[in-house]
PDB file of C-alpha atoms in Angstrom:
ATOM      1  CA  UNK A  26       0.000   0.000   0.000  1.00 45.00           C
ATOM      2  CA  UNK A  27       1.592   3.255  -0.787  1.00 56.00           C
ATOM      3  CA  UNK A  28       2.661   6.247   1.516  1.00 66.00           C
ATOM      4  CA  UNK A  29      -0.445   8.607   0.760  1.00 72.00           C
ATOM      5  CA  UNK A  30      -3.202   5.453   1.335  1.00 80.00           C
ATOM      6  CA  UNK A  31      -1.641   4.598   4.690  1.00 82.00           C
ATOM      7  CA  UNK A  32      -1.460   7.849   5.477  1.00 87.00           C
ATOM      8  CA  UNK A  33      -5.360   8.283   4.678  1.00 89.00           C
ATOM      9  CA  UNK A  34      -6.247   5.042   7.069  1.00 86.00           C
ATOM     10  CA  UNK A  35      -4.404   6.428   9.594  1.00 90.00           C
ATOM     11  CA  UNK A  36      -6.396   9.791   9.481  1.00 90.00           C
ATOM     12  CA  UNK A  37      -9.424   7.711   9.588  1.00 89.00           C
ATOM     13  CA  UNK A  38      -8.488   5.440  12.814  1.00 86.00           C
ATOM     14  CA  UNK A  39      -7.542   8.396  14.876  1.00 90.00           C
ATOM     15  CA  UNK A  40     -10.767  10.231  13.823  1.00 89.00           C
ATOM     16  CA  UNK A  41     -12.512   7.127  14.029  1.00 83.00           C
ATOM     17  CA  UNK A  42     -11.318   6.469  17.804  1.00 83.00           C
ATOM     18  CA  UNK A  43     -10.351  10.043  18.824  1.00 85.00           C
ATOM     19  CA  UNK A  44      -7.017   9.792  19.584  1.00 88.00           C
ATOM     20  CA  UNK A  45      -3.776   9.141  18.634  1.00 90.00           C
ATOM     21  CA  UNK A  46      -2.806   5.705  21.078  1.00 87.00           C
ATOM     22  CA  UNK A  47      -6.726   4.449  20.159  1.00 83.00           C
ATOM     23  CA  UNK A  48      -5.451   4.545  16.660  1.00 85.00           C
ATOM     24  CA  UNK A  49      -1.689   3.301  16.930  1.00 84.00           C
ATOM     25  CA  UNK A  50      -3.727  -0.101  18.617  1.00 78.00           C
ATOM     26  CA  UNK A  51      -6.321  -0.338  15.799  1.00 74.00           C
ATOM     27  CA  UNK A  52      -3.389  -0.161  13.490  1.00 78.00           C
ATOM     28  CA  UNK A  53      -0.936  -2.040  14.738  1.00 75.00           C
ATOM     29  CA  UNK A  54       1.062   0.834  14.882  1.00 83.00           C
ATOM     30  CA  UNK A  55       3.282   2.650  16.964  1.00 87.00           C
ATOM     31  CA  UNK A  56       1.987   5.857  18.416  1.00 89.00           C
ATOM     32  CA  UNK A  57       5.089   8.149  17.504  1.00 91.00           C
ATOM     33  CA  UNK A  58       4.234   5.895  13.661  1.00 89.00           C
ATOM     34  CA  UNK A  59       0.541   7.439  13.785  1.00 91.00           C
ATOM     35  CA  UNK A  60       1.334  10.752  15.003  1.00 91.00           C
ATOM     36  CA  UNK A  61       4.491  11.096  12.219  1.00 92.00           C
ATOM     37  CA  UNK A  62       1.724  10.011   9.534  1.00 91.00           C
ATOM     38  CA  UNK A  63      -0.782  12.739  10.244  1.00 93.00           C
ATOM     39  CA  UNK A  64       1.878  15.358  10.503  1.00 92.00           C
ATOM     40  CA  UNK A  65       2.987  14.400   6.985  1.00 91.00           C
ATOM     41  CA  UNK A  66      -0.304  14.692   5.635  1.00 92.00           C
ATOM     42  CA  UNK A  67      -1.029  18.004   6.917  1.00 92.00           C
ATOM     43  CA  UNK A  68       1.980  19.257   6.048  1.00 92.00           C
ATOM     44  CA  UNK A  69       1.629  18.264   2.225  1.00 90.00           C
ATOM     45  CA  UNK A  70      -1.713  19.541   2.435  1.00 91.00           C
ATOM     46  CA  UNK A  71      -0.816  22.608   4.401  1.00 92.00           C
ATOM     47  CA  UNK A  72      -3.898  22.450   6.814  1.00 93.00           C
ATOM     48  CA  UNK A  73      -4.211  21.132  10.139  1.00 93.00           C
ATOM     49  CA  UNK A  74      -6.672  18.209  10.546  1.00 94.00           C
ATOM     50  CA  UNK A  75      -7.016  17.874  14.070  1.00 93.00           C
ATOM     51  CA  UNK A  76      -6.805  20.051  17.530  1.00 91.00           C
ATOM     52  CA  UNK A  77      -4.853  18.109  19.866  1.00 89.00           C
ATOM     53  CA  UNK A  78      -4.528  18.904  23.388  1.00 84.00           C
ATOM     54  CA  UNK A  79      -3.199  16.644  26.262  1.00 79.00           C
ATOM     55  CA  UNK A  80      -6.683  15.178  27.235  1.00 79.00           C
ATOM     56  CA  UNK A  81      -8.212  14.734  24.061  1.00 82.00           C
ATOM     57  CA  UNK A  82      -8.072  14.936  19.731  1.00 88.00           C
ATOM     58  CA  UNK A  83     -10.870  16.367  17.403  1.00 90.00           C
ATOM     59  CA  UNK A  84     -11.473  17.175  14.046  1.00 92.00           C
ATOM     60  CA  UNK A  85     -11.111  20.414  12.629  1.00 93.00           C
ATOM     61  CA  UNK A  86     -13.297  21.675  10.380  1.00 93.00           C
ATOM     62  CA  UNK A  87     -10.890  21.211   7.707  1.00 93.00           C
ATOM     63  CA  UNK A  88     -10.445  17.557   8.936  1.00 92.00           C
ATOM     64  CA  UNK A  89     -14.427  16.970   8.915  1.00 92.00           C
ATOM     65  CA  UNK A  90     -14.445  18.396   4.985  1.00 91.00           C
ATOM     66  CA  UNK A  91     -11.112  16.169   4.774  1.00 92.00           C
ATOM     67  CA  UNK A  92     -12.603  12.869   6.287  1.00 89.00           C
ATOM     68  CA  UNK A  93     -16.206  13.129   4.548  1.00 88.00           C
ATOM     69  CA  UNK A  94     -14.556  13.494   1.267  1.00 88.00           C
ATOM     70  CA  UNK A  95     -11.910  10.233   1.688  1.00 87.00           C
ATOM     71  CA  UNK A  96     -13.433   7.731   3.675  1.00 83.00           C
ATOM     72  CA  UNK A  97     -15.900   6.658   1.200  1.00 81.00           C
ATOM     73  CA  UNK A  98     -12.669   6.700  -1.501  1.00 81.00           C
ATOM     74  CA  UNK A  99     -10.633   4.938   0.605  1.00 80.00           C
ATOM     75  CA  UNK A 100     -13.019   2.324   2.104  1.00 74.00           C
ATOM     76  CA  UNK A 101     -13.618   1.683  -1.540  1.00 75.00           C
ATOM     77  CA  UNK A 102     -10.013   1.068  -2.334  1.00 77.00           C
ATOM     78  CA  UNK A 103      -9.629  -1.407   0.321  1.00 70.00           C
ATOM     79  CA  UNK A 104     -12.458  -3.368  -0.808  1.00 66.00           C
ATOM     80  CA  UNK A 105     -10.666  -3.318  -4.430  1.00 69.00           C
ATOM     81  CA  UNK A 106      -7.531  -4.619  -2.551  1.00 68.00           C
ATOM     82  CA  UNK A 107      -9.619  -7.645  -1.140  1.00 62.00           C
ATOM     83  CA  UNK A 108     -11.425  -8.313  -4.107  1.00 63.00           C
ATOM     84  CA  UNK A 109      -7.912  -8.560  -5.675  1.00 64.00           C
ATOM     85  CA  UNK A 110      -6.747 -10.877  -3.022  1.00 59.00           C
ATOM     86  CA  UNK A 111      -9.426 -13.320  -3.009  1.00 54.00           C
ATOM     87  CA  UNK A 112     -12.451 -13.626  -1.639  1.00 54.00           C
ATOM     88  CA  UNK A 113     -11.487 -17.008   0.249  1.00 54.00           C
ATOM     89  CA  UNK A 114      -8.110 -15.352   1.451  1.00 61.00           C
ATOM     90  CA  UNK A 115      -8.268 -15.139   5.309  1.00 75.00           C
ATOM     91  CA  UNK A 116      -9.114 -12.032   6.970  1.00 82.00           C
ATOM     92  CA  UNK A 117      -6.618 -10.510   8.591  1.00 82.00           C
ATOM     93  CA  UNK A 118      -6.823  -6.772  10.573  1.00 85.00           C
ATOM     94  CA  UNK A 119      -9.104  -6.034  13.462  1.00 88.00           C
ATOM     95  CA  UNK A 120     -13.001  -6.096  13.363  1.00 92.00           C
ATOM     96  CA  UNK A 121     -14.716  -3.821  16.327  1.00 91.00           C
ATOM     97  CA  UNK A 122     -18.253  -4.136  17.408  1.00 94.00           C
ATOM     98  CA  UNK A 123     -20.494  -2.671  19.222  1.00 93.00           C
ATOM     99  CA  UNK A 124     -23.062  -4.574  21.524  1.00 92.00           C
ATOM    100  CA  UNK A 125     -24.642  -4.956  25.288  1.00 86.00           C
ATOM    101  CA  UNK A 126     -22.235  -7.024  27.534  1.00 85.00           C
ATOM    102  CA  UNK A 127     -25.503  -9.591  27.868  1.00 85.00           C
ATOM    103  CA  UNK A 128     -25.425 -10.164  24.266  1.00 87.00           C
ATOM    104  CA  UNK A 129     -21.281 -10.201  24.024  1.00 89.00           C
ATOM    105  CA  UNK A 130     -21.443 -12.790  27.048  1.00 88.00           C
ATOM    106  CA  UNK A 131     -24.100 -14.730  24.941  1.00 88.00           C
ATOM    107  CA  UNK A 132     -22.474 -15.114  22.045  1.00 89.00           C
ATOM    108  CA  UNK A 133     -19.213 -15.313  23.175  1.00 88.00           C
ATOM    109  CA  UNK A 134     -18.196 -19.301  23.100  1.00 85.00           C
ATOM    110  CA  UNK A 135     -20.040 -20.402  20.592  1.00 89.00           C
ATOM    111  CA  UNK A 136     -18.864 -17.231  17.949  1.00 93.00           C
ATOM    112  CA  UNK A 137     -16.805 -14.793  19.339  1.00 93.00           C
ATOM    113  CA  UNK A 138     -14.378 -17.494  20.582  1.00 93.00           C
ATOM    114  CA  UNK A 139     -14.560 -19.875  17.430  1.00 94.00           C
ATOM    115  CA  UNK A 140     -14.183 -16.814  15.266  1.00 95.00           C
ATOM    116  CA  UNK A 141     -10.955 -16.030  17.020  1.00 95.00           C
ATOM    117  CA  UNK A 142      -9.940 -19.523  16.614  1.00 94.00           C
ATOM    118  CA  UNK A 143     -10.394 -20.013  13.155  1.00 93.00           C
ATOM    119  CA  UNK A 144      -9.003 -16.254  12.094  1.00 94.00           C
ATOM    120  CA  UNK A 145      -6.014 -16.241  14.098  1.00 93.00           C
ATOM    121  CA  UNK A 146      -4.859 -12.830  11.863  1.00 92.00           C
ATOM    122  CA  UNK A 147      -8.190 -11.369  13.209  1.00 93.00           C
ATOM    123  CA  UNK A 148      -8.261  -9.218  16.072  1.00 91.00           C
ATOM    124  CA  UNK A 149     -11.910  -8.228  17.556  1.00 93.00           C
ATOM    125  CA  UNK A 150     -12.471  -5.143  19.568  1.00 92.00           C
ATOM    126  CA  UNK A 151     -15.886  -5.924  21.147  1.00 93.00           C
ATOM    127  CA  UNK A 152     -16.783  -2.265  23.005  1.00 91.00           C
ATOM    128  CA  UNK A 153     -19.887  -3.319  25.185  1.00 88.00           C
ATOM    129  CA  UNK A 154     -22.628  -0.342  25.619  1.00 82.00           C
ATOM    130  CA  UNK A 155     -26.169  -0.573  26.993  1.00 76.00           C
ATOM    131  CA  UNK A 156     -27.316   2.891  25.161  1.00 78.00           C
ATOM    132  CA  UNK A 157     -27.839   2.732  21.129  1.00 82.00           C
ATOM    133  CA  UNK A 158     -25.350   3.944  19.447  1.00 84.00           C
ATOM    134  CA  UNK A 159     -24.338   5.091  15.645  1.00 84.00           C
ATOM    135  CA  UNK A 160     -22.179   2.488  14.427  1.00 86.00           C
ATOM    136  CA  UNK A 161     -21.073   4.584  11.327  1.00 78.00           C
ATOM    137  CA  UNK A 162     -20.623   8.078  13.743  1.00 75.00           C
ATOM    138  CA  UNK A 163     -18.644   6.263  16.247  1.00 80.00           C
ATOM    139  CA  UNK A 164     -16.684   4.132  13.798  1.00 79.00           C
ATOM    140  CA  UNK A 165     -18.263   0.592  14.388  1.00 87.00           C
ATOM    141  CA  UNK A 166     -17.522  -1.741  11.704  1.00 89.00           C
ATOM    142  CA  UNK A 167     -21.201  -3.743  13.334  1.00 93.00           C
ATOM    143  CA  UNK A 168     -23.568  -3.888  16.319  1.00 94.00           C
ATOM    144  CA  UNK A 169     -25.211  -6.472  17.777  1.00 94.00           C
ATOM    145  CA  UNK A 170     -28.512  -5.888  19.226  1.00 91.00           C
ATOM    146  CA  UNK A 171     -32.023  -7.738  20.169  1.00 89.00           C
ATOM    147  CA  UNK A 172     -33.296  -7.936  16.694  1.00 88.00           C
ATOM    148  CA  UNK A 173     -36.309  -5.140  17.082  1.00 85.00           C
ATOM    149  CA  UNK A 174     -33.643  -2.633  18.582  1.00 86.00           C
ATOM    150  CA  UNK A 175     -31.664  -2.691  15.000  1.00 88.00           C
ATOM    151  CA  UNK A 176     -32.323   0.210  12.913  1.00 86.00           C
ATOM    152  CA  UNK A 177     -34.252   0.129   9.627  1.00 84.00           C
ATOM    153  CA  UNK A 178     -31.740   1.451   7.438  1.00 82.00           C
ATOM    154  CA  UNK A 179     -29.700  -1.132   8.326  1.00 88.00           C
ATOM    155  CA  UNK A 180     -28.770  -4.943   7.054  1.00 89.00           C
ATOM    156  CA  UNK A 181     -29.809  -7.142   9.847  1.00 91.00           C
ATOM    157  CA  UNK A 182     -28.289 -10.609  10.503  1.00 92.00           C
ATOM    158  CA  UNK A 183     -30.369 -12.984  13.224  1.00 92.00           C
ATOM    159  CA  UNK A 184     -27.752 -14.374  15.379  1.00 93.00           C
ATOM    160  CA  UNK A 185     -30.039 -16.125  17.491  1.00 88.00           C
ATOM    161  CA  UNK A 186     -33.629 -17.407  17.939  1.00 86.00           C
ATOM    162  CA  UNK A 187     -35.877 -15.983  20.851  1.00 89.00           C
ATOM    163  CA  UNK A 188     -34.409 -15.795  24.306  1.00 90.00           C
ATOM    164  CA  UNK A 189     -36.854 -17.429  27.375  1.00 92.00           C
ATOM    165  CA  UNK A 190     -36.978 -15.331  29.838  1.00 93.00           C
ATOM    166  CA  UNK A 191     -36.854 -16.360  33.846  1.00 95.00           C
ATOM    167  CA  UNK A 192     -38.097 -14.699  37.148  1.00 97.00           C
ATOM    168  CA  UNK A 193     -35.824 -16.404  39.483  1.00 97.00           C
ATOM    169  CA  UNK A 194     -35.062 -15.519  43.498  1.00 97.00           C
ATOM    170  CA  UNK A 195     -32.651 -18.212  45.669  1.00 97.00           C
ATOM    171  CA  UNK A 196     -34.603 -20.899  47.419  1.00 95.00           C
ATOM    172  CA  UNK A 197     -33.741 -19.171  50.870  1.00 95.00           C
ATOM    173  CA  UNK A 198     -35.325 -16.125  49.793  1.00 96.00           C
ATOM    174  CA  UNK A 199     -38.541 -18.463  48.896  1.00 96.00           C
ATOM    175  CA  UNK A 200     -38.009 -19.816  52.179  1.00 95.00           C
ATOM    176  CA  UNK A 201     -38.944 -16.481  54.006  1.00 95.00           C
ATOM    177  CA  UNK A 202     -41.227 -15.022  51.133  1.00 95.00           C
ATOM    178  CA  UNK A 203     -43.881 -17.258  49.476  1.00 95.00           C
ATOM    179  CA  UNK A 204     -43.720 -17.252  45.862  1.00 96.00           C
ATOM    180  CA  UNK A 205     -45.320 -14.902  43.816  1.00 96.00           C
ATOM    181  CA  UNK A 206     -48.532 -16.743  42.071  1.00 96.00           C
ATOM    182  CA  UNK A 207     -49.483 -13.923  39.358  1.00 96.00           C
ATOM    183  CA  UNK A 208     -47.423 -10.955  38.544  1.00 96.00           C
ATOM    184  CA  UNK A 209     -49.360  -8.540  40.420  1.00 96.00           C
ATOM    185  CA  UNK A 210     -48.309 -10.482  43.682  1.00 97.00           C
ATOM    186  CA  UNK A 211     -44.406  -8.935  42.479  1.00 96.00           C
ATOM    187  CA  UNK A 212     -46.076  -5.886  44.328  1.00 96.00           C
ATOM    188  CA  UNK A 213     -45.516  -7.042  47.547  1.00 95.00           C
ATOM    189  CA  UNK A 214     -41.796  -8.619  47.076  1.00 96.00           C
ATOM    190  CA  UNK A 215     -38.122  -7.010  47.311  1.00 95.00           C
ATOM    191  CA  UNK A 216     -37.470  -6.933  43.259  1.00 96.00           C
ATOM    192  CA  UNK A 217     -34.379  -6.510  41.593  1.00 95.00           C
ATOM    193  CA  UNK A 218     -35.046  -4.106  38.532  1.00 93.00           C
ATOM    194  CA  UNK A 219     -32.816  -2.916  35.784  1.00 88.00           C
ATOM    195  CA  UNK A 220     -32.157   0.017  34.325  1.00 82.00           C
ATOM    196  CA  UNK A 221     -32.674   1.633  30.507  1.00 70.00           C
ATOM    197  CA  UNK A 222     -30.100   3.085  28.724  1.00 64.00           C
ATOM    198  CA  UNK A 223     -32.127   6.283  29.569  1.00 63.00           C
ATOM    199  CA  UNK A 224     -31.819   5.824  33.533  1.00 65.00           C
ATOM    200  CA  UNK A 225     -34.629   5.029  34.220  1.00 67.00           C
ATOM    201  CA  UNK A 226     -36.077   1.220  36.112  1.00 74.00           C
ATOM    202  CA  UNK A 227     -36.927  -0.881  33.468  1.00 82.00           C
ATOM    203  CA  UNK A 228     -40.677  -2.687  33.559  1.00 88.00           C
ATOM    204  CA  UNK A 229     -40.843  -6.401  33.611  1.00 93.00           C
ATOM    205  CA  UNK A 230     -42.698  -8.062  30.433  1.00 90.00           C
ATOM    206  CA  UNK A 231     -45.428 -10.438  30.904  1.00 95.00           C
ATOM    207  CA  UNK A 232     -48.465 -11.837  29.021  1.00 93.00           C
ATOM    208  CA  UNK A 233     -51.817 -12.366  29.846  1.00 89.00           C
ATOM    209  CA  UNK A 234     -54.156 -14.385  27.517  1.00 86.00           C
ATOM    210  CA  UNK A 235     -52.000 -13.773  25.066  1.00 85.00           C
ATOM    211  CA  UNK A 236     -51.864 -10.132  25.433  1.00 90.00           C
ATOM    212  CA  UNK A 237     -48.105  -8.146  26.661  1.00 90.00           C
ATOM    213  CA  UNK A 238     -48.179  -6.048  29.250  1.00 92.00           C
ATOM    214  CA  UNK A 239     -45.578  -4.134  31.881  1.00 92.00           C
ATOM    215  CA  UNK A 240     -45.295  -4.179  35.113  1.00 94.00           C
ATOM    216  CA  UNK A 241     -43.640  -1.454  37.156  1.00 93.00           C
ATOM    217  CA  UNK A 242     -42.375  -3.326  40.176  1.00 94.00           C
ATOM    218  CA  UNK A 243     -40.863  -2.088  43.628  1.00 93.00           C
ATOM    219  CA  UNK A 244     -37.576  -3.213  45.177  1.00 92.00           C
ATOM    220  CA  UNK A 245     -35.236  -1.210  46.891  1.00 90.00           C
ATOM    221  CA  UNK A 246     -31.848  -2.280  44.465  1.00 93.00           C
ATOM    222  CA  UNK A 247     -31.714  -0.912  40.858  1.00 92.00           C
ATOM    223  CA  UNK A 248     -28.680  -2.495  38.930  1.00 90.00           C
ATOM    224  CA  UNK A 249     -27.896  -1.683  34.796  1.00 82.00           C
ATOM    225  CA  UNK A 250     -25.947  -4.940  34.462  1.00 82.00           C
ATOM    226  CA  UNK A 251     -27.387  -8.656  34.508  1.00 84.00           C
ATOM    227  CA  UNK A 252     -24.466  -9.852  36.377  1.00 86.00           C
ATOM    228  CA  UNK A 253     -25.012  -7.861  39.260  1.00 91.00           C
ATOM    229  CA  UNK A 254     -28.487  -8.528  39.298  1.00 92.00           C
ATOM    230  CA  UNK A 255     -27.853 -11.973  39.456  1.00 93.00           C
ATOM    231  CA  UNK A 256     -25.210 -11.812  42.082  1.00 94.00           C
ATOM    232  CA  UNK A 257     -28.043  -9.672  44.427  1.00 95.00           C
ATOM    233  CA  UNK A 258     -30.439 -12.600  43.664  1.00 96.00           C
ATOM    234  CA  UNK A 259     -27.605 -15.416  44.660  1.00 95.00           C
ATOM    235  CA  UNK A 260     -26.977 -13.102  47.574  1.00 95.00           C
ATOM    236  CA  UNK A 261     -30.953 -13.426  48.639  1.00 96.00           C
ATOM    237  CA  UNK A 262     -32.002  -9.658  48.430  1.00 96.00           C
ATOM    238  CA  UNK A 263     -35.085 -10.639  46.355  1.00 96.00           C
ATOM    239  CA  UNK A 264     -36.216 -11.618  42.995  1.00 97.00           C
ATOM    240  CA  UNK A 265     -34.837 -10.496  39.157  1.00 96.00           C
ATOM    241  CA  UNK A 266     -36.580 -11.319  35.836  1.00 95.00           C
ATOM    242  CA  UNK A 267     -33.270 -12.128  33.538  1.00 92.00           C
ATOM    243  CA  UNK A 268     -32.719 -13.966  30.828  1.00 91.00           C
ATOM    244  CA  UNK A 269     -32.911 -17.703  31.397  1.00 92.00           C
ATOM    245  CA  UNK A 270     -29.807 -18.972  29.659  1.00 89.00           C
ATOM    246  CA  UNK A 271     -27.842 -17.009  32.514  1.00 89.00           C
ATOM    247  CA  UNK A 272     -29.040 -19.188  35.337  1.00 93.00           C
ATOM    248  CA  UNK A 273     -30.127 -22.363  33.615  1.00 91.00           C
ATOM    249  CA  UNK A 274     -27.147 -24.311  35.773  1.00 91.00           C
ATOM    250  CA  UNK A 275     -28.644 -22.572  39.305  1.00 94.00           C
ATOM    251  CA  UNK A 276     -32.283 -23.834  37.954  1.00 94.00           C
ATOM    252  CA  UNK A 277     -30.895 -27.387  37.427  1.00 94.00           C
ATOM    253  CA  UNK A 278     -29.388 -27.699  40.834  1.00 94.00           C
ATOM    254  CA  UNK A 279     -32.025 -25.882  42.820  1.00 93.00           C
ATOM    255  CA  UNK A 280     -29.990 -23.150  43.996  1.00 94.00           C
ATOM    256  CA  UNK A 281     -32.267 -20.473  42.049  1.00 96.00           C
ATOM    257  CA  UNK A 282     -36.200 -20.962  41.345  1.00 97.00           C
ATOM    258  CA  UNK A 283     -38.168 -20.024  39.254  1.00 96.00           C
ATOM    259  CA  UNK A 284     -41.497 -18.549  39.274  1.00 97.00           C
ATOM    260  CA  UNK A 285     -44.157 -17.255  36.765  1.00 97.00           C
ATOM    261  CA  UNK A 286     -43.571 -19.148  34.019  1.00 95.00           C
ATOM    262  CA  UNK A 287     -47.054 -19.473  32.698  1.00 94.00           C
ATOM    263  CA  UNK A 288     -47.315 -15.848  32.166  1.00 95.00           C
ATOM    264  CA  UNK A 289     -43.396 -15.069  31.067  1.00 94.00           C
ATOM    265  CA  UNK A 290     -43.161 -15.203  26.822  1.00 87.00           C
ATOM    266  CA  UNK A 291     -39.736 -14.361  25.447  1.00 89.00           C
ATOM    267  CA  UNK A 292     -37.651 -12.131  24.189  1.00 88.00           C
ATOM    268  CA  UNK A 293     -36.855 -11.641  20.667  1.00 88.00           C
ATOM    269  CA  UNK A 294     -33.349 -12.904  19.706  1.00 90.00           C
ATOM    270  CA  UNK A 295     -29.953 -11.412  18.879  1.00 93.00           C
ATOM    271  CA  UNK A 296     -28.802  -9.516  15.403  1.00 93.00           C
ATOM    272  CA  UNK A 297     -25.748  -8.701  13.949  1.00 94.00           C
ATOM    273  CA  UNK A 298     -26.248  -5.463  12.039  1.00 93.00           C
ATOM    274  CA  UNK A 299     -23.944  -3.408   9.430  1.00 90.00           C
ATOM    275  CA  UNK A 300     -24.644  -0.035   6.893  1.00 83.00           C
ATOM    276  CA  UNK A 301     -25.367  -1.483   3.654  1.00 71.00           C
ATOM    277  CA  UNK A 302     -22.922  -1.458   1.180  1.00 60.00           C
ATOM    278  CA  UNK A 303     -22.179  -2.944  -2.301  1.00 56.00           C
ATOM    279  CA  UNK A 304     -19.254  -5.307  -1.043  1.00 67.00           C
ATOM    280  CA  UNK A 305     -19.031  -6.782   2.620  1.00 78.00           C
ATOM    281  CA  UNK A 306     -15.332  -6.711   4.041  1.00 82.00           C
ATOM    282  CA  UNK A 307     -13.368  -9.471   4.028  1.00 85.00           C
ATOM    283  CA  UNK A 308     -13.242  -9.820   7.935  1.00 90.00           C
ATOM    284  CA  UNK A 309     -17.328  -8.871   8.572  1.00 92.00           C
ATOM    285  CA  UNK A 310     -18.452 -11.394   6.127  1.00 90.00           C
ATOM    286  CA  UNK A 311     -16.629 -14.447   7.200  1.00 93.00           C
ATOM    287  CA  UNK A 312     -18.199 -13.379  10.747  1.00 95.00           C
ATOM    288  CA  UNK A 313     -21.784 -13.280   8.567  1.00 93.00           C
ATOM    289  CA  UNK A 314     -20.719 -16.756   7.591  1.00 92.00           C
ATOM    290  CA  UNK A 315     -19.504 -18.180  10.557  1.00 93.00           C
ATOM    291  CA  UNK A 316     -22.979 -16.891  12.182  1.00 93.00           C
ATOM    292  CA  UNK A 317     -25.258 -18.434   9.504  1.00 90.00           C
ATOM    293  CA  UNK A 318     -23.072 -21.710  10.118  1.00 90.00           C
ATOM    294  CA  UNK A 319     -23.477 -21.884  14.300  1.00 87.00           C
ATOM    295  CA  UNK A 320     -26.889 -21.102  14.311  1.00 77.00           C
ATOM    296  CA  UNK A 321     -28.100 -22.434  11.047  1.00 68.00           C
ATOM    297  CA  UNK A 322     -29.749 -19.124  10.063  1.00 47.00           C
ATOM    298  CA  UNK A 323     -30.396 -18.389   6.108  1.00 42.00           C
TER     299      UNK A 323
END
């Protein structure tokens, strides 16, 4: 690849991850390498393309012209150079996704891990966010999200099939509280609620002759990860709705138990999602591929 190209893909990392050591790991590169490039672009093209300051790197407004103009040029030139290499050639370079730690723990053995096995050359960046984010703005090469959460106006991939729901508390908390019979009986229970991306308790989902509804229940613990929710319910401080492939060994050996399952339905499953384009990089499509292959998804 010649001088000016690198130099363009390194413009693009550090505006891509806003700063110059983000960039120099993307790249493989070192950080004096990254910062060197950049100052030998802008000196050729006699404009500076980003403020720098000790705490942080942004754009210019000549940079935002600068990177609006290239990165469609450049993305297509690297597609040209994988096209000319083969499609079956093995990816090589570093793949970064954005998702919710539930779904990155989900789908972590069975394609995360095999992914890594099988593309040794591959590195994945995995950056896990409850809020909804812009994949293109932030510089996402994907996002994976429950499937009704992806946005139209993008190419949606079904990682996984629907995801059963539980509404689990430890047996010793059963032992002091009797178990909830209908979901309005939550009302009078110590529940452990999660939060939205927006801050705010989330309501638990439940269906009723085969109508949804949401109930807003009470509990004095409010948690925005899964894992802490389930380490308050192992702890005994009252009862979580979660998904049920977290806590299907506790179920088995009757350290958790479950409770409304007649009225639970579940969730809808996990997507991969990407911006449509006319050709698929090398490195996101064999991770299309190896999806369609472990879950057996046309």
């Amino acid at each position: 690849m010649s001088r000016d190209v690198t130099e363009l893909n390194v413009v693009l990392a550090v505006a891509r991850r806003r700063g110059f050591r983000a960039a120099a790991l993307e790249l493989s590169m070192s950080t004096t390498a990254v910062s060197n490039a950049v100052a030998s672009l802008e000196a050729r093209l006699g404009v500076r393309l980003f403020h720098r300051t000790t705490r942080s790197v942004s754009l210019t407004e000549a940079g935002k012209q600068f990177i609006e103009r290239i990165g469609p040029a450049v993305a297509e030139i690297q597609l040209a150079m994988e096209e000319a290499g083969g499609q079956n050639a093995s990816p090589s370079g570093s793949l970064r996704i954005n998702c919710a730690l539930g779904a990155a723990l989900m789908i972590f053995t069975p394609i995360l891990h095999r992914y890594l096995q099988r593309y040794p050359a591959m590195t994945l960046d995995i950056v896990t966010d409850g809020r909804m984010v812009d994949i293109i703005g932030e510089g996402f090469d994907a996002g994976i999200r429950v499937s009704h959460s992806v946005p139209q106006d993008m190419i949606r991939v079904p990682i996984s099939r629907e995801i059963p729901l539980a509404v689990v508390a430890s047996a010793a908390y059963f032992q002091r509280h009797a178990p909830p019979q209908t979901p309005e009986d939550l009302m009078h229970h110590h529940c452990i609620r999660g939060r939205l991306p927006g801050g705010l308790p989330s309501g638990w989902l439940f269906v009723r002759q085969g109508e949804e509804f949401t109930l807003h229940v009470p509990g004095p613990l409010i948690l925005d990860s899964p894992q802490l929710m389930l380490s308050a319910v192992r702890h005994h401080m009252g009862i979580a709705q979660i998904p049920r492939w977290y806590v299907e060994n506790e179920l088995s050996n009757g350290s958790l138990v479950s409770v409304l399952a007649p009225w639970l339905q579940p969730m809808p499953g996990l997507s991969l999602y990407y911006a449509g384009r006319r050709h698929i990089p090398t490195a996101l499509r064999t991770l299309i591929e190896l999806i369609r292959e472990v879950n057996e998804v046309d």
